[in-house]
């Protein structure tokens, strides 16, 4: 395994990949699910199905 300044090549590639993931999420204003707000019942508000709470009633 070839050593480079600061660690192995595999370590450098892994760090580069993690940096790309973070930068992409920052550019798209995305956060991981574990950092998103959730409802009291444990669901994510934006993932609600279109049928739920559609407000249509039949009379």
mmCIF file with all atom_site columns, C-alpha atoms in Angstrom:
data_model
loop_
_atom_site.group_PDB
_atom_site.id
_atom_site.type_symbol
_atom_site.label_atom_id
_atom_site.label_alt_id
_atom_site.label_comp_id
_atom_site.label_asym_id
_atom_site.label_entity_id
_atom_site.label_seq_id
_atom_site.pdbx_PDB_ins_code
_atom_site.Cartn_x
_atom_site.Cartn_y
_atom_site.Cartn_z
_atom_site.occupancy
_atom_site.B_iso_or_equiv
_atom_site.pdbx_formal_charge
_atom_site.auth_seq_id
_atom_site.auth_comp_id
_atom_site.auth_asym_id
_atom_site.auth_atom_id
_atom_site.pdbx_PDB_model_num
ATOM 1  C CA . UNK A 1 1  ? 0.000   0.000  0.000  1.00 0.00 ? 1  UNK A CA 1
ATOM 2  C CA . UNK A 1 2  ? 1.529   3.272  -1.071 1.00 0.00 ? 2  UNK A CA 1
ATOM 3  C CA . UNK A 1 3  ? 1.832   5.996  1.551  1.00 0.00 ? 3  UNK A CA 1
ATOM 4  C CA . UNK A 1 4  ? 1.216   9.618  0.680  1.00 0.00 ? 4  UNK A CA 1
ATOM 5  C CA . UNK A 1 5  ? 1.527   12.697 2.829  1.00 0.00 ? 5  UNK A CA 1
ATOM 6  C CA . UNK A 1 6  ? -1.306  12.591 5.367  1.00 0.00 ? 6  UNK A CA 1
ATOM 7  C CA . UNK A 1 7  ? -2.192  8.902  5.026  1.00 0.00 ? 7  UNK A CA 1
ATOM 8  C CA . UNK A 1 8  ? -2.826  6.136  2.549  1.00 0.00 ? 8  UNK A CA 1
ATOM 9  C CA . UNK A 1 9  ? -4.336  6.655  -0.868 1.00 0.00 ? 9  UNK A CA 1
ATOM 10 C CA . UNK A 1 10 ? -7.510  4.884  0.268  1.00 0.00 ? 10 UNK A CA 1
ATOM 11 C CA . UNK A 1 11 ? -7.847  7.312  3.176  1.00 0.00 ? 11 UNK A CA 1
ATOM 12 C CA . UNK A 1 12 ? -7.406  10.273 0.854  1.00 0.00 ? 12 UNK A CA 1
ATOM 13 C CA . UNK A 1 13 ? -10.022 8.930  -1.582 1.00 0.00 ? 13 UNK A CA 1
ATOM 14 C CA . UNK A 1 14 ? -12.482 8.310  1.254  1.00 0.00 ? 14 UNK A CA 1
ATOM 15 C CA . UNK A 1 15 ? -11.974 11.851 2.564  1.00 0.00 ? 15 UNK A CA 1
ATOM 16 C CA . UNK A 1 16 ? -12.486 13.245 -0.935 1.00 0.00 ? 16 UNK A CA 1
ATOM 17 C CA . UNK A 1 17 ? -15.720 11.267 -1.347 1.00 0.00 ? 17 UNK A CA 1
ATOM 18 C CA . UNK A 1 18 ? -17.069 12.465 2.017  1.00 0.00 ? 18 UNK A CA 1
ATOM 19 C CA . UNK A 1 19 ? -16.214 16.052 1.103  1.00 0.00 ? 19 UNK A CA 1
ATOM 20 C CA . UNK A 1 20 ? -18.121 15.712 -2.172 1.00 0.00 ? 20 UNK A CA 1
ATOM 21 C CA . UNK A 1 21 ? -21.186 14.363 -0.342 1.00 0.00 ? 21 UNK A CA 1
ATOM 22 C CA . UNK A 1 22 ? -21.167 17.249 2.141  1.00 0.00 ? 22 UNK A CA 1
ATOM 23 C CA . UNK A 1 23 ? -20.680 19.864 -0.577 1.00 0.00 ? 23 UNK A CA 1
ATOM 24 C CA . UNK A 1 24 ? -23.518 18.408 -2.675 1.00 0.00 ? 24 UNK A CA 1
ATOM 25 C CA . UNK A 1 25 ? -25.909 18.482 0.276  1.00 0.00 ? 25 UNK A CA 1
ATOM 26 C CA . UNK A 1 26 ? -24.915 22.055 1.101  1.00 0.00 ? 26 UNK A CA 1
ATOM 27 C CA . UNK A 1 27 ? -25.481 23.162 -2.489 1.00 0.00 ? 27 UNK A CA 1
ATOM 28 C CA . UNK A 1 28 ? -28.915 21.508 -2.611 1.00 0.00 ? 28 UNK A CA 1
ATOM 29 C CA . UNK A 1 29 ? -29.780 22.603 0.947  1.00 0.00 ? 29 UNK A CA 1
ATOM 30 C CA . UNK A 1 30 ? -30.368 18.986 2.008  1.00 0.00 ? 30 UNK A CA 1
ATOM 31 C CA . UNK A 1 31 ? -29.952 17.521 5.472  1.00 0.00 ? 31 UNK A CA 1
ATOM 32 C CA . UNK A 1 32 ? -29.825 13.850 6.414  1.00 0.00 ? 32 UNK A CA 1
ATOM 33 C CA . UNK A 1 33 ? -33.100 12.395 7.723  1.00 0.00 ? 33 UNK A CA 1
ATOM 34 C CA . UNK A 1 34 ? -31.673 12.180 11.241 1.00 0.00 ? 34 UNK A CA 1
ATOM 35 C CA . UNK A 1 35 ? -31.434 15.998 11.296 1.00 0.00 ? 35 UNK A CA 1
ATOM 36 C CA . UNK A 1 36 ? -34.885 16.715 9.832  1.00 0.00 ? 36 UNK A CA 1
ATOM 37 C CA . UNK A 1 37 ? -37.863 17.718 11.996 1.00 0.00 ? 37 UNK A CA 1
ATOM 38 C CA . UNK A 1 38 ? -40.483 15.004 12.514 1.00 0.00 ? 38 UNK A CA 1
ATOM 39 C CA . UNK A 1 39 ? -44.136 14.986 13.554 1.00 0.00 ? 39 UNK A CA 1
ATOM 40 C CA . UNK A 1 40 ? -45.245 13.739 16.964 1.00 0.00 ? 40 UNK A CA 1
ATOM 41 C CA . UNK A 1 41 ? -46.212 10.392 15.405 1.00 0.00 ? 41 UNK A CA 1
ATOM 42 C CA . UNK A 1 42 ? -42.676 9.935  14.046 1.00 0.00 ? 42 UNK A CA 1
ATOM 43 C CA . UNK A 1 43 ? -43.396 10.721 10.373 1.00 0.00 ? 43 UNK A CA 1
ATOM 44 C CA . UNK A 1 44 ? -41.743 13.343 8.214  1.00 0.00 ? 44 UNK A CA 1
ATOM 45 C CA . UNK A 1 45 ? -44.186 16.116 7.176  1.00 0.00 ? 45 UNK A CA 1
ATOM 46 C CA . UNK A 1 46 ? -43.018 16.361 3.548  1.00 0.00 ? 46 UNK A CA 1
ATOM 47 C CA . UNK A 1 47 ? -43.309 12.606 3.002  1.00 0.00 ? 47 UNK A CA 1
ATOM 48 C CA . UNK A 1 48 ? -47.041 12.539 3.709  1.00 0.00 ? 48 UNK A CA 1
ATOM 49 C CA . UNK A 1 49 ? -49.006 10.746 1.031  1.00 0.00 ? 49 UNK A CA 1
ATOM 50 C CA . UNK A 1 50 ? -51.156 12.976 -1.214 1.00 0.00 ? 50 UNK A CA 1
ATOM 51 C CA . UNK A 1 51 ? -54.280 11.102 -0.092 1.00 0.00 ? 51 UNK A CA 1
ATOM 52 C CA . UNK A 1 52 ? -53.721 11.975 3.560  1.00 0.00 ? 52 UNK A CA 1
ATOM 53 C CA . UNK A 1 53 ? -55.123 15.374 4.420  1.00 0.00 ? 53 UNK A CA 1
ATOM 54 C CA . UNK A 1 54 ? -56.337 16.135 0.930  1.00 0.00 ? 54 UNK A CA 1
ATOM 55 C CA . UNK A 1 55 ? -59.307 17.959 2.413  1.00 0.00 ? 55 UNK A CA 1
ATOM 56 C CA . UNK A 1 56 ? -61.843 16.512 0.010  1.00 0.00 ? 56 UNK A CA 1
ATOM 57 C CA . UNK A 1 57 ? -65.142 15.554 1.595  1.00 0.00 ? 57 UNK A CA 1
ATOM 58 C CA . UNK A 1 58 ? -68.224 14.125 0.008  1.00 0.00 ? 58 UNK A CA 1
ATOM 59 C CA . UNK A 1 59 ? -71.656 15.275 1.141  1.00 0.00 ? 59 UNK A CA 1
#
